Each structure stands twice: as C-alpha cells, then as structure tokens.
Coordinates of N, CA, C and O in Angstrom, one line a residue:
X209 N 32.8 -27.4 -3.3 CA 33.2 -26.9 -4.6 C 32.8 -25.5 -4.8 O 31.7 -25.1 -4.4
X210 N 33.8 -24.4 -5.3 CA 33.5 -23.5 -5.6 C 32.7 -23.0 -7.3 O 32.9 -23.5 -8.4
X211 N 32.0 -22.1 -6.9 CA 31.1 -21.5 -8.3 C 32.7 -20.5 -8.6 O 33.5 -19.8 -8.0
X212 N 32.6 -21.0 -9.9 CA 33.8 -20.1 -10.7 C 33.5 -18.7 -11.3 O 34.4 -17.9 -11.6
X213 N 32.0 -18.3 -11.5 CA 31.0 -17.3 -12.1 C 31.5 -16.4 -10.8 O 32.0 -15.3 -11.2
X214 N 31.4 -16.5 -9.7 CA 31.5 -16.0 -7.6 C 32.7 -15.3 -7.8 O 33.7 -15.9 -7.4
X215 N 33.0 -14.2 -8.3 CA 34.9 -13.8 -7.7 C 34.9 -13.8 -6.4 O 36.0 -13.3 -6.2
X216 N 34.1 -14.1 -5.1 CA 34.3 -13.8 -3.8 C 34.3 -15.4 -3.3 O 34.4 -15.6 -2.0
X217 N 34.3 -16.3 -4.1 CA 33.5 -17.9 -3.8 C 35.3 -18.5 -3.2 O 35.3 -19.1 -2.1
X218 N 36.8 -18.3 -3.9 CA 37.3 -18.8 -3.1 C 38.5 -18.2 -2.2 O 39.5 -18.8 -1.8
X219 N 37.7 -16.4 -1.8 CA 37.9 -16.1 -0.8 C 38.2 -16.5 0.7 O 39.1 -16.0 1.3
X220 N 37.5 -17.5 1.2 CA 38.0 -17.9 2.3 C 39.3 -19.2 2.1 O 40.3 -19.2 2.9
X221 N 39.2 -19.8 1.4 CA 40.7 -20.6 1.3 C 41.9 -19.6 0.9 O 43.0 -20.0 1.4
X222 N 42.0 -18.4 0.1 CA 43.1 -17.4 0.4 C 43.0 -16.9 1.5 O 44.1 -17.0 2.0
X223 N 42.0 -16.3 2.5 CA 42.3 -15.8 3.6 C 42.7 -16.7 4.6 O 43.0 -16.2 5.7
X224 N 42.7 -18.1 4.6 CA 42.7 -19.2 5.7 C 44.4 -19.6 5.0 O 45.2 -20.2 5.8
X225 N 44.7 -19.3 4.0 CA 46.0 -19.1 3.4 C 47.3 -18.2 3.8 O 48.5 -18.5 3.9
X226 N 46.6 -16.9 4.0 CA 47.0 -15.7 4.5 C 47.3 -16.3 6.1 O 48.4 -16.8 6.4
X227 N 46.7 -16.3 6.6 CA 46.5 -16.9 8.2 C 47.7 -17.4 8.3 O 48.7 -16.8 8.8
X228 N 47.7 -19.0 7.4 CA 48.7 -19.9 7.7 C 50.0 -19.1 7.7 O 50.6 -18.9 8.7
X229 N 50.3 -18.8 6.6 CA 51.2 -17.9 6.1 C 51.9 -16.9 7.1 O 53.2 -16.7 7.1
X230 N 51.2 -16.4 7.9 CA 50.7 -14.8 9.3 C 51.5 -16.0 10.4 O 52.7 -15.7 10.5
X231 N 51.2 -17.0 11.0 CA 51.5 -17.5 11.7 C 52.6 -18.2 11.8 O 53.2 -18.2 12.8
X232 N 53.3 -19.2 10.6 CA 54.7 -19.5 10.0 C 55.5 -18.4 10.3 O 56.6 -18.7 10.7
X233 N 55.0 -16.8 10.0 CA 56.2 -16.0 9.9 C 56.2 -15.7 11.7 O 57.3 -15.6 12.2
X234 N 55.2 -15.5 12.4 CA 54.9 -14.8 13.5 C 56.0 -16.4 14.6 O 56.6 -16.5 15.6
X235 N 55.6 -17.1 13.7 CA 56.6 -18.5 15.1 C 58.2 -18.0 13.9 O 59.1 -17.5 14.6
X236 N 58.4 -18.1 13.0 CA 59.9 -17.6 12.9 C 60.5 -16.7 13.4 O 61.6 -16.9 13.9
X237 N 59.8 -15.4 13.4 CA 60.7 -14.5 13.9 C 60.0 -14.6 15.6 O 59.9 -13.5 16.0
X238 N 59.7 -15.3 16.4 CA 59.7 -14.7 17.9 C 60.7 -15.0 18.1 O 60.9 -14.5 19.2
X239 N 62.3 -15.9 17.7 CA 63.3 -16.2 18.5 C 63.6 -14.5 17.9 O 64.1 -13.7 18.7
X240 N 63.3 -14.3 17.1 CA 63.9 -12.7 16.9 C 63.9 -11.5 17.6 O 64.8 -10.6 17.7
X241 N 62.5 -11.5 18.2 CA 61.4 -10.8 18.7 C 62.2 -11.0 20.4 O 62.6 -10.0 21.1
X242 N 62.3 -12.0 20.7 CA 63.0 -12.3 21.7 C 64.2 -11.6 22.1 O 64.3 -11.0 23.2
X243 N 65.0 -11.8 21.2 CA 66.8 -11.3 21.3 C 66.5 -9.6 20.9 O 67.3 -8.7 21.2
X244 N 65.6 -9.3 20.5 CA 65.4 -7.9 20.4 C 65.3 -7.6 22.2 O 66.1 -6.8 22.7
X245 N 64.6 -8.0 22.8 CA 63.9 -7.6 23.9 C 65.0 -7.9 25.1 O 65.2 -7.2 26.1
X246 N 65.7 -9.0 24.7 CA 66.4 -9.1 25.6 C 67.9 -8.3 25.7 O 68.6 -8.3 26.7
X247 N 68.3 -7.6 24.2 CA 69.0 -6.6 23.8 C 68.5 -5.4 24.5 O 69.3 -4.7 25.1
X248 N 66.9 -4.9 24.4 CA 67.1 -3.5 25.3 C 66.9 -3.8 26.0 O 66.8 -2.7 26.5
X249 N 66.4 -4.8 27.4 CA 66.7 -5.0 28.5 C 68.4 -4.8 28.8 O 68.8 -3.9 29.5
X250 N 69.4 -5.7 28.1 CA 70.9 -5.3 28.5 C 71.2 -3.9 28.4 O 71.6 -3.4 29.4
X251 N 71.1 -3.1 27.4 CA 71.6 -2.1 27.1 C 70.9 -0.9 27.6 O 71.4 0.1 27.2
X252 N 69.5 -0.8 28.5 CA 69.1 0.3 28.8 C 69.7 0.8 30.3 O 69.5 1.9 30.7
X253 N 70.3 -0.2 31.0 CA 71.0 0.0 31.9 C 72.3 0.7 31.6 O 72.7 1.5 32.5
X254 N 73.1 0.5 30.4 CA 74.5 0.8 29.9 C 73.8 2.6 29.7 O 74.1 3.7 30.2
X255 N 72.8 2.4 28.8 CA 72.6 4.0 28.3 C 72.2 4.6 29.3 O 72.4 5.7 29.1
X256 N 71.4 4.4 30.5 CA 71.2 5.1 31.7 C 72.9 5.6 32.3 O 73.2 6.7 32.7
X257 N 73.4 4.8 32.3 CA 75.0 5.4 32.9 C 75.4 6.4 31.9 O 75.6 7.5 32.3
X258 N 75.5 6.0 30.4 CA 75.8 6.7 29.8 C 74.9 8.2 29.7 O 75.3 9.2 29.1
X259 N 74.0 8.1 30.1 CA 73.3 9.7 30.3 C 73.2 10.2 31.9 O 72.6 11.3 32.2
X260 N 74.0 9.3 32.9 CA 74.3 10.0 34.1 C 75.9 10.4 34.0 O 76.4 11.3 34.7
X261 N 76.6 9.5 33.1 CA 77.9 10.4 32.9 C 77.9 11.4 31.8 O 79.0 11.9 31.6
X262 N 76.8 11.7 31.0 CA 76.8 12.7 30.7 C 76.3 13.8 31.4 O 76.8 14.8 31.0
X263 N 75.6 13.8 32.1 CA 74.9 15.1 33.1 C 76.4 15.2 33.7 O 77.3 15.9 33.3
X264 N 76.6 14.4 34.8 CA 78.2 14.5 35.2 C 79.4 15.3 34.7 O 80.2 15.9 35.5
X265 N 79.6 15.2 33.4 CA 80.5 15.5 32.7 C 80.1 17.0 32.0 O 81.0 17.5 31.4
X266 N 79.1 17.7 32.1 CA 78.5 18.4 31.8 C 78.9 19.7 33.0 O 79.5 20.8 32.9
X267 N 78.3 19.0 34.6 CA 78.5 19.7 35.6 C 79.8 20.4 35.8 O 79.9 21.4 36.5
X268 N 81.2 19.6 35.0 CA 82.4 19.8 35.3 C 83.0 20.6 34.4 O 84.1 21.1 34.5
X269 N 82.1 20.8 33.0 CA 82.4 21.6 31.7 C 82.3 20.7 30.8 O 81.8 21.1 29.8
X270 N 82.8 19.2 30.8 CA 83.2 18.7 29.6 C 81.7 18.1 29.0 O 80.9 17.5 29.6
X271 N 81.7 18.6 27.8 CA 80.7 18.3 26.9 C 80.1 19.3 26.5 O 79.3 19.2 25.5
X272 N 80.3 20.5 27.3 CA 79.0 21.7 26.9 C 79.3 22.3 25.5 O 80.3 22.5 24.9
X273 N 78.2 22.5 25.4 CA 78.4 23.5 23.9 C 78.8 24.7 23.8 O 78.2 25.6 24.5
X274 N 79.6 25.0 23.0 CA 80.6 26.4 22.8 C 79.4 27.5 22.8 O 78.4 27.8 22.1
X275 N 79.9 27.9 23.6 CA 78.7 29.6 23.5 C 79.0 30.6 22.8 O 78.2 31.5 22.5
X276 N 80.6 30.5 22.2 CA 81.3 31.4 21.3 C 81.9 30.8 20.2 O 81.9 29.6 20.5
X277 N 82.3 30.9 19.4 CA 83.1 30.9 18.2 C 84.2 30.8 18.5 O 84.5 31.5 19.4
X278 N 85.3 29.8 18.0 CA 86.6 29.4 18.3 C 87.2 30.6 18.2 O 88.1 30.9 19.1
X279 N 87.0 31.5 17.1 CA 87.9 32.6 16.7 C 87.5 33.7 17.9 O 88.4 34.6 18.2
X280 N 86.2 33.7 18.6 CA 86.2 34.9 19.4 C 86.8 34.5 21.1 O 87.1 35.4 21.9
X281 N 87.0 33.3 21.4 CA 87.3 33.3 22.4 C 89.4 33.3 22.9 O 90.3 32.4 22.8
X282 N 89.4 34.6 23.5 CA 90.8 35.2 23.7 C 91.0 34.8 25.3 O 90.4 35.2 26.2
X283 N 92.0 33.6 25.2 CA 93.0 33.2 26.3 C 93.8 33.6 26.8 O 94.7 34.0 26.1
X284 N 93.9 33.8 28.3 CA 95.1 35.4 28.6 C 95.9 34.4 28.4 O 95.8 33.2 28.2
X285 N 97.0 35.3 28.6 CA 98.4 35.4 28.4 C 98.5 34.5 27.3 O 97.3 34.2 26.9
X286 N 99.7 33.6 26.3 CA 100.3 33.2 26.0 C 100.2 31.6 26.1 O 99.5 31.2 27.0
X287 N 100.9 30.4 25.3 CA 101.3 29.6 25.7 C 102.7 29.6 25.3 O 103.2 30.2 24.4
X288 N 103.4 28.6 26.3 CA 104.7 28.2 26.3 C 105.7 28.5 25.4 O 105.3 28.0 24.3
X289 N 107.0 29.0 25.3 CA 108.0 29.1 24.3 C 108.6 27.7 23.6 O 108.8 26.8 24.4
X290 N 108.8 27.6 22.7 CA 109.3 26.1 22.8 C 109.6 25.6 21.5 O 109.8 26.7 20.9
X291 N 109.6 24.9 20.8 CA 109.6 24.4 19.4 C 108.3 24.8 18.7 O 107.2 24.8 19.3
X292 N 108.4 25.3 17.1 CA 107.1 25.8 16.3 C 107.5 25.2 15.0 O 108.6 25.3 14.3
X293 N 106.1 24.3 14.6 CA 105.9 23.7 13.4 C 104.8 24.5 12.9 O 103.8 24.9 13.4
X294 N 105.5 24.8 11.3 CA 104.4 25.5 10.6 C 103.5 24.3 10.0 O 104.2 23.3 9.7
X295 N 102.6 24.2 9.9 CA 101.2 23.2 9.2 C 101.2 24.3 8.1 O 101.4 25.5 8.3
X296 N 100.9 23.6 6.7 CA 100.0 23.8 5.5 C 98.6 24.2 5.7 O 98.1 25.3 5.3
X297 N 98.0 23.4 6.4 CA 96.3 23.0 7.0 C 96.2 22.6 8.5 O 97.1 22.3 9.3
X298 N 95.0 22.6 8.6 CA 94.4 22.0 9.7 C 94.5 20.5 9.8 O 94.8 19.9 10.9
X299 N 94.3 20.0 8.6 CA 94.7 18.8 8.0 C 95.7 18.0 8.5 O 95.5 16.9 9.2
X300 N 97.1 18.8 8.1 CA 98.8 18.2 8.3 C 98.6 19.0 9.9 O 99.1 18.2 10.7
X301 N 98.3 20.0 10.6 CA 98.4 20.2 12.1 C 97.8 18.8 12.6 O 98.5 18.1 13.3
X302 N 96.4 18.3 12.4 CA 96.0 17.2 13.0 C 97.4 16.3 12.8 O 98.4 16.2 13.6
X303 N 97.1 15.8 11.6 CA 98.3 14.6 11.5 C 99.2 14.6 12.0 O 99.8 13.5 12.1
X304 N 99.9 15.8 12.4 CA 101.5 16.1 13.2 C 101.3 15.6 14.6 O 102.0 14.6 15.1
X305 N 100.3 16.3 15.2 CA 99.7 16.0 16.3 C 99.3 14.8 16.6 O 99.8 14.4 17.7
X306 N 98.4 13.8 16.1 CA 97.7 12.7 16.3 C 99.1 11.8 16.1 O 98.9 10.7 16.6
X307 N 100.2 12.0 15.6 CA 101.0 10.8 15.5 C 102.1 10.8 16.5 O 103.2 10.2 16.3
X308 N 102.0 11.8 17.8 CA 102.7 12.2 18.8 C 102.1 11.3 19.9 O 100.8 11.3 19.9
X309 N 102.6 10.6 20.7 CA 102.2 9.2 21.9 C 101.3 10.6 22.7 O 101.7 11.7 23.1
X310 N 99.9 9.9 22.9 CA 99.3 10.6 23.6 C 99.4 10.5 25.0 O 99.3 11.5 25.6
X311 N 99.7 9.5 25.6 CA 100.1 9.1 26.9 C 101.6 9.6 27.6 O 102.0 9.5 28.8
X312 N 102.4 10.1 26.5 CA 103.3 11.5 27.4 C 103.2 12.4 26.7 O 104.3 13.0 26.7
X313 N 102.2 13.1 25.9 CA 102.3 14.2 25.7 C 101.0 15.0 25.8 O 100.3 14.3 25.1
X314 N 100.4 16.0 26.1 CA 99.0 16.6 25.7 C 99.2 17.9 25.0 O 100.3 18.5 24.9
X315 N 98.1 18.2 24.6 CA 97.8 19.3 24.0 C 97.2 19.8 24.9 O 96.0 19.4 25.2
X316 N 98.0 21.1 25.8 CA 97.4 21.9 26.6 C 96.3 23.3 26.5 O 95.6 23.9 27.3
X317 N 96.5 23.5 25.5 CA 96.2 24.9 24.9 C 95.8 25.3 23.7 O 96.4 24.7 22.8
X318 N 95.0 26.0 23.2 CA 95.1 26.0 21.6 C 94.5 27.2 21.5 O 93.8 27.6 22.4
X319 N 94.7 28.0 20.5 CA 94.5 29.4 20.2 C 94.4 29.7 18.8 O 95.3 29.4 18.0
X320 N 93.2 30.3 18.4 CA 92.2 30.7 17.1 C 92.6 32.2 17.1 O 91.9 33.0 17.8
X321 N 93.5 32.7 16.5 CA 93.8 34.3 16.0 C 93.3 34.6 14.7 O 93.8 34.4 13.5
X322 N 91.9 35.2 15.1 CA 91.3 35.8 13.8 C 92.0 37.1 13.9 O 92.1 37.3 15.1
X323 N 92.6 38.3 13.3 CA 92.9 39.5 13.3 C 91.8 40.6 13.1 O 91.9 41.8 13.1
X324 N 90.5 39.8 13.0 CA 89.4 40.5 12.7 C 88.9 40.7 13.6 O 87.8 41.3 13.7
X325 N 89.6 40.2 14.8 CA 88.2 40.9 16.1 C 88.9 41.6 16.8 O 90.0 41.6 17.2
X326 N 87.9 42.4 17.1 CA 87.8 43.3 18.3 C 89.2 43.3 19.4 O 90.0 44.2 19.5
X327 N 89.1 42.5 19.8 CA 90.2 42.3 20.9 C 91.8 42.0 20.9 O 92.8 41.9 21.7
X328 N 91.5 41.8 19.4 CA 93.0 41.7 18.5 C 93.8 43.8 17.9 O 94.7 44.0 17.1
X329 N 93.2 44.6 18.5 CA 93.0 45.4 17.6 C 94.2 46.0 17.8 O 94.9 46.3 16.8
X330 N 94.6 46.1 19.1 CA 95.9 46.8 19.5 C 97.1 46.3 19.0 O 98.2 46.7 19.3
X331 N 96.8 45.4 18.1 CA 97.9 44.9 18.0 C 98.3 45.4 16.3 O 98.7 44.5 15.5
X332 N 98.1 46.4 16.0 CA 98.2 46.2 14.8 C 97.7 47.8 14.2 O 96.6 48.2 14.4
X333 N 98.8 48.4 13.5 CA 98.8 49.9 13.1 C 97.6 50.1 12.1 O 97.1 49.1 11.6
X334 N 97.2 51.4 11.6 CA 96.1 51.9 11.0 C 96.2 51.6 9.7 O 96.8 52.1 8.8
X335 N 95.5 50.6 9.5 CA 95.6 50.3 7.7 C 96.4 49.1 7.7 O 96.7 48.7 6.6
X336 N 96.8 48.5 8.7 CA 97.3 47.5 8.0 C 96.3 46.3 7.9 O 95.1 46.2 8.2
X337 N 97.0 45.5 7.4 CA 96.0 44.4 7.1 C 95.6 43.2 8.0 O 96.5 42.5 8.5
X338 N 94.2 42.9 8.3 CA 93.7 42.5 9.3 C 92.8 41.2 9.1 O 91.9 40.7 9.8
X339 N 93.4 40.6 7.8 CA 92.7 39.5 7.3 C 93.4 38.3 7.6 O 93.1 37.6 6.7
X340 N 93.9 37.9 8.1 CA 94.6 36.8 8.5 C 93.8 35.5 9.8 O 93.2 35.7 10.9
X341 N 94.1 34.5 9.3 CA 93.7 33.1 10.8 C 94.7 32.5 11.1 O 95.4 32.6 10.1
X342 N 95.2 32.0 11.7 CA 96.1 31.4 12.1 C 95.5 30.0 13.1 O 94.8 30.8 13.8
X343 N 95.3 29.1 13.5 CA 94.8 28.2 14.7 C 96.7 27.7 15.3 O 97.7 27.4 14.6
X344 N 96.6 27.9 16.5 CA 97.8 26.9 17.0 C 97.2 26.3 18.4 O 96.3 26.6 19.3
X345 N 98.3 25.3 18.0 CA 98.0 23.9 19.7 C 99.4 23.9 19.9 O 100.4 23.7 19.2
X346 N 99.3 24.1 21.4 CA 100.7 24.1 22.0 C 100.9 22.7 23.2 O 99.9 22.7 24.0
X347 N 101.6 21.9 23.3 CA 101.5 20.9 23.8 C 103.3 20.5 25.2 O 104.4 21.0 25.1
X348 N 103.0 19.9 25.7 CA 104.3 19.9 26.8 C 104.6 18.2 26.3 O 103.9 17.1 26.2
X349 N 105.5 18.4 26.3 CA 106.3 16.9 26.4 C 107.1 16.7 27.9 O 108.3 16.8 28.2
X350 N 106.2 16.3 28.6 CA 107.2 16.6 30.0 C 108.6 15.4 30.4 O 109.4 15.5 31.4
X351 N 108.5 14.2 29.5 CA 109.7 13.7 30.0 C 110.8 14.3 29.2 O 112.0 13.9 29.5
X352 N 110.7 15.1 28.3 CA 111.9 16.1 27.7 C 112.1 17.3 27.8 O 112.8 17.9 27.1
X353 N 111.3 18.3 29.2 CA 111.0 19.1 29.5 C 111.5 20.3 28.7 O 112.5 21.1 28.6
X354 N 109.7 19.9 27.8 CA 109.8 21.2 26.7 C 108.2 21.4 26.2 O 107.3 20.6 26.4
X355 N 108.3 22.2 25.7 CA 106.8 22.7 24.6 C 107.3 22.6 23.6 O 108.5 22.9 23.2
X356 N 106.0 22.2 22.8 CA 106.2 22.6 21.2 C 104.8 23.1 20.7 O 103.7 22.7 21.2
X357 N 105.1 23.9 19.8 CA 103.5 24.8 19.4 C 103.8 24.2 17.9 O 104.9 24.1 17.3
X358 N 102.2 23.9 17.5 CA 101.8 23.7 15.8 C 101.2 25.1 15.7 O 100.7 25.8 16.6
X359 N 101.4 25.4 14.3 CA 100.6 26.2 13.9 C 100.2 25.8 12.3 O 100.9 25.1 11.6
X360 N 98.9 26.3 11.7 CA 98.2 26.6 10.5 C 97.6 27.7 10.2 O 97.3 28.3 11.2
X361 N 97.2 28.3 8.9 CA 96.1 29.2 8.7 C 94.8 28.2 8.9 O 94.6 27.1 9.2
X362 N 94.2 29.2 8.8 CA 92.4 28.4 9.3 C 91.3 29.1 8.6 O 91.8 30.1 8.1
X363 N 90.2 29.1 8.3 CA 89.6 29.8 7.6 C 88.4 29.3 8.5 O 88.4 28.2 9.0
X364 N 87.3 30.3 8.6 CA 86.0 29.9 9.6 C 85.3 29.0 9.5 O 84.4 28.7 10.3
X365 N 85.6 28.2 8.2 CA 84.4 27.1 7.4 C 85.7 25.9 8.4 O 85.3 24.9 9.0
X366 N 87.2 26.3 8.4 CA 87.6 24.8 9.4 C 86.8 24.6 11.0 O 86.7 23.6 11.7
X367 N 86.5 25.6 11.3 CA 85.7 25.8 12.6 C 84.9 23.9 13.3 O 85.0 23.2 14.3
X368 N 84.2 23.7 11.9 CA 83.5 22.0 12.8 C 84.7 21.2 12.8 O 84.6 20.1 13.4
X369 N 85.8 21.6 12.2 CA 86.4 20.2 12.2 C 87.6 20.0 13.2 O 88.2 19.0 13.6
X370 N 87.7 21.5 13.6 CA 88.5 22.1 14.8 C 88.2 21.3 15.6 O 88.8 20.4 16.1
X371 N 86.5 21.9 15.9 CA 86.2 21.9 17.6 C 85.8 20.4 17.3 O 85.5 20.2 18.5
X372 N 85.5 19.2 16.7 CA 85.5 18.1 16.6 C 87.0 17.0 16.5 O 87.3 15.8 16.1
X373 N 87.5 17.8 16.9 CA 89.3 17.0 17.1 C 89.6 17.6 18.3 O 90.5 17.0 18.9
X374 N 89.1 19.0 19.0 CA 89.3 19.5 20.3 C 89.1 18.9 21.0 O 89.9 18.7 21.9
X375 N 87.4 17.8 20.7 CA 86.5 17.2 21.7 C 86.8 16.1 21.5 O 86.3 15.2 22.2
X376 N 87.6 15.8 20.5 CA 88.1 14.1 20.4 C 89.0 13.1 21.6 O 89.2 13.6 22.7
X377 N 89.2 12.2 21.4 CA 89.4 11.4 22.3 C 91.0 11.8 22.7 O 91.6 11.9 23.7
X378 N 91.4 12.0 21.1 CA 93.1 12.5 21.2 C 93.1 13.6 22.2 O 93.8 13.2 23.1
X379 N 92.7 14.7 22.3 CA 92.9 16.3 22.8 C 92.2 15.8 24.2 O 92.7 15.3 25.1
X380 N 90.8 16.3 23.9 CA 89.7 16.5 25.3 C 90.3 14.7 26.1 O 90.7 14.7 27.3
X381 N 90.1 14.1 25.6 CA 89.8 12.2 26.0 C 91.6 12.4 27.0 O 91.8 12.3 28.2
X382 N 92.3 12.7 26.0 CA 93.9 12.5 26.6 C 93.7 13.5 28.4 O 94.2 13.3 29.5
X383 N 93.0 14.2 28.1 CA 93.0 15.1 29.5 C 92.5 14.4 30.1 O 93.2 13.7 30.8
X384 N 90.8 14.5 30.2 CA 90.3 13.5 30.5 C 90.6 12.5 31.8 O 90.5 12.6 33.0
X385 N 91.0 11.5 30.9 CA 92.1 10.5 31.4 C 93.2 11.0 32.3 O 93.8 10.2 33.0
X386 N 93.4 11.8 32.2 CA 94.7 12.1 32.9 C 94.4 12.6 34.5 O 95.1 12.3 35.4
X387 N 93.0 13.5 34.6 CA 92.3 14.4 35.7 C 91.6 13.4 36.2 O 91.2 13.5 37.4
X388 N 91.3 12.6 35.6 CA 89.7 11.4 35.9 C 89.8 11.3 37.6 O 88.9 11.3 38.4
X389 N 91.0 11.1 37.8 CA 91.3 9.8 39.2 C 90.8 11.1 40.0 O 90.0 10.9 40.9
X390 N 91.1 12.6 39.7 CA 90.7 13.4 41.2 C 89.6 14.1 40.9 O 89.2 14.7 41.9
X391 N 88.5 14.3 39.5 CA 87.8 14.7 39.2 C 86.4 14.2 40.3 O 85.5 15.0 40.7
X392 N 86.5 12.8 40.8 CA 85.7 12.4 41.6 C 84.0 12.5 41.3 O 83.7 12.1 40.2
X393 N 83.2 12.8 42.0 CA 81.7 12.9 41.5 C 81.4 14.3 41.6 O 81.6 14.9 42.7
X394 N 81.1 14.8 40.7 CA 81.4 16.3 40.3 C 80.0 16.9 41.0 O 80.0 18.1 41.4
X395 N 79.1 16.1 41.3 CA 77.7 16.6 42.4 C 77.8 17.1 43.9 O 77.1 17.7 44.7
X396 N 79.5 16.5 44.0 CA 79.6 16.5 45.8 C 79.7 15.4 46.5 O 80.0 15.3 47.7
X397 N 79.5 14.4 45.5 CA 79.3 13.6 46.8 C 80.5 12.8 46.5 O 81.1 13.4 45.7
X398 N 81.0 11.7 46.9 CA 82.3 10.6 47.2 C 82.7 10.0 45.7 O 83.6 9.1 45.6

C-alpha cells in the first residue's frame, strides 16, 4: 500500500509502467527497424553505382558544372539553315520542343545571344542598341533531312530554367542515349 501524503511513494509502479510501455513499442516497431535495415543494405549497392556513374559521367563532361554563364559562352560558327519558329518564351520554346519524338529528332545546339557582351560587339554600329536576348535551339530531324531552329527572348533570371531543360532527360538524356553504346568506360579501360 502506498502513503498518499509520499508524492514519490507511487513512483515505481509509473516507472515499471513506463518500462512496459518502452518495450510493447520497442517489439512493434523491430519488424520496422528491420525493413529499414534491410532497405539500406539493398540500396547502398544501387547508390554506390550511382556515384561511380557519376564520377564516370563527369570524366566525359556530362554533369559538370557550367564555369560560365549561358549568355557568355560563344559557339563558333553557326547552326544549321532550316526552318525557324519564333517562341513568345522560354516557356512555349520548351513546349514546342518537348512535344517533338525525341527518338528521331535532337537538339543539337543551342545559342544564348546576349548583345551585351563583349564578343558580340562587331556586330553592331556605334549607338545602336545593345539590349536584346534571344535563346535558340537548333535541332536535325534526320529522316526528313532538315534543321529546324526555335527561337525566344530570354532574360538572365530564365538562365536556371534553361540550363535545367539543357541537362534534362529530353536535351542532354536524348544525346546521351544516343552516344552511350561507344562512349564505353570513359577511364580507359573496356
């Protein structure tokens, strides 16, 4: 019998309470505890591949991070003559693009004409106006042997959403796939 005067007197039947309680939950969740364990056992083998084909993919260019600005980096020469769609946006250029069969057609090319840089300069008399973007993607349709180029204005704030559709599965992925079979193991070896 506990003294009721005691606030400490029926401490040990809550703490032998607690216990019970600690141990009901500790046998419930071990099937849990389990499938956790046996989850990163499966999957640390998958993510090990997946960070040796990233180093891989890295060695050969694909993945690295842009060292320049879409708008500063100048492509010699030209792409292809061929059919030209004006885009509104970046927006309607994706969507024109993304709803063309990726598997005969790629996007070879793509070109960021800021008028503001440097290397743009010659192109354009004293005082005129030098504020303009433009983004185009030029793409081959080779069973109709032809090019067709998109074009949009762009503004430098579209810059993440650019190079995140460059590196997309549609653009980068469609190449990718295409080079994969001779790309081989990019270290050297077989």
């Amino acid at each position: 019998m506990t003294d009721p005067t005691n606030p400490l007197a029926g401490i040990d039947a809550v703490m032998a309470e607690i216990r019970r309680t600690q141990e009901a939950a500790d046998r419930a969740l071990a099937p849990v505890r389990e499938l956790q364990e046996e989850i990163r056992r499966t999957i640390a083998p998958i993510l090990a591949m997946a960070e040796q084909a990233s180093r891989a993919a890295a060695a050969v260019g694909f993945g690295m991070p842009a060292t320049k600005r879409l708008w500063e980096i100048d492509h010699p020469y030209y792409g292809a003559d061929g059919y030209t769609t004006h885009c509104e946006s970046f927006a309607d250029l994706r969507h024109s693009v993304d709803r063309i069969d990726e598997d005969m057609n790629h996007v070879y090319r793509w070109d960021w004409e800021d008028d503001s840089q440097p290397h743009r300069e010659d192109l354009f008399l004293e005082g005129e106006p030098r504020d303009k973007q433009k983004f185009r993607v030029f793409m081959v349709l080779p069973r109709k042997s032809t090019f067709i180029e998109f074009v949009c204005p762009v503004t430098h704030d579209d810059e993440p959403a650019v190079l995140e559709w460059l590196r997309s599965d549609r653009v980068l992925g469609a190449m990718r796939r295409m080079w994969e079979p001779v790309l081989g193991d990019p270290t050297g070896g077989a």
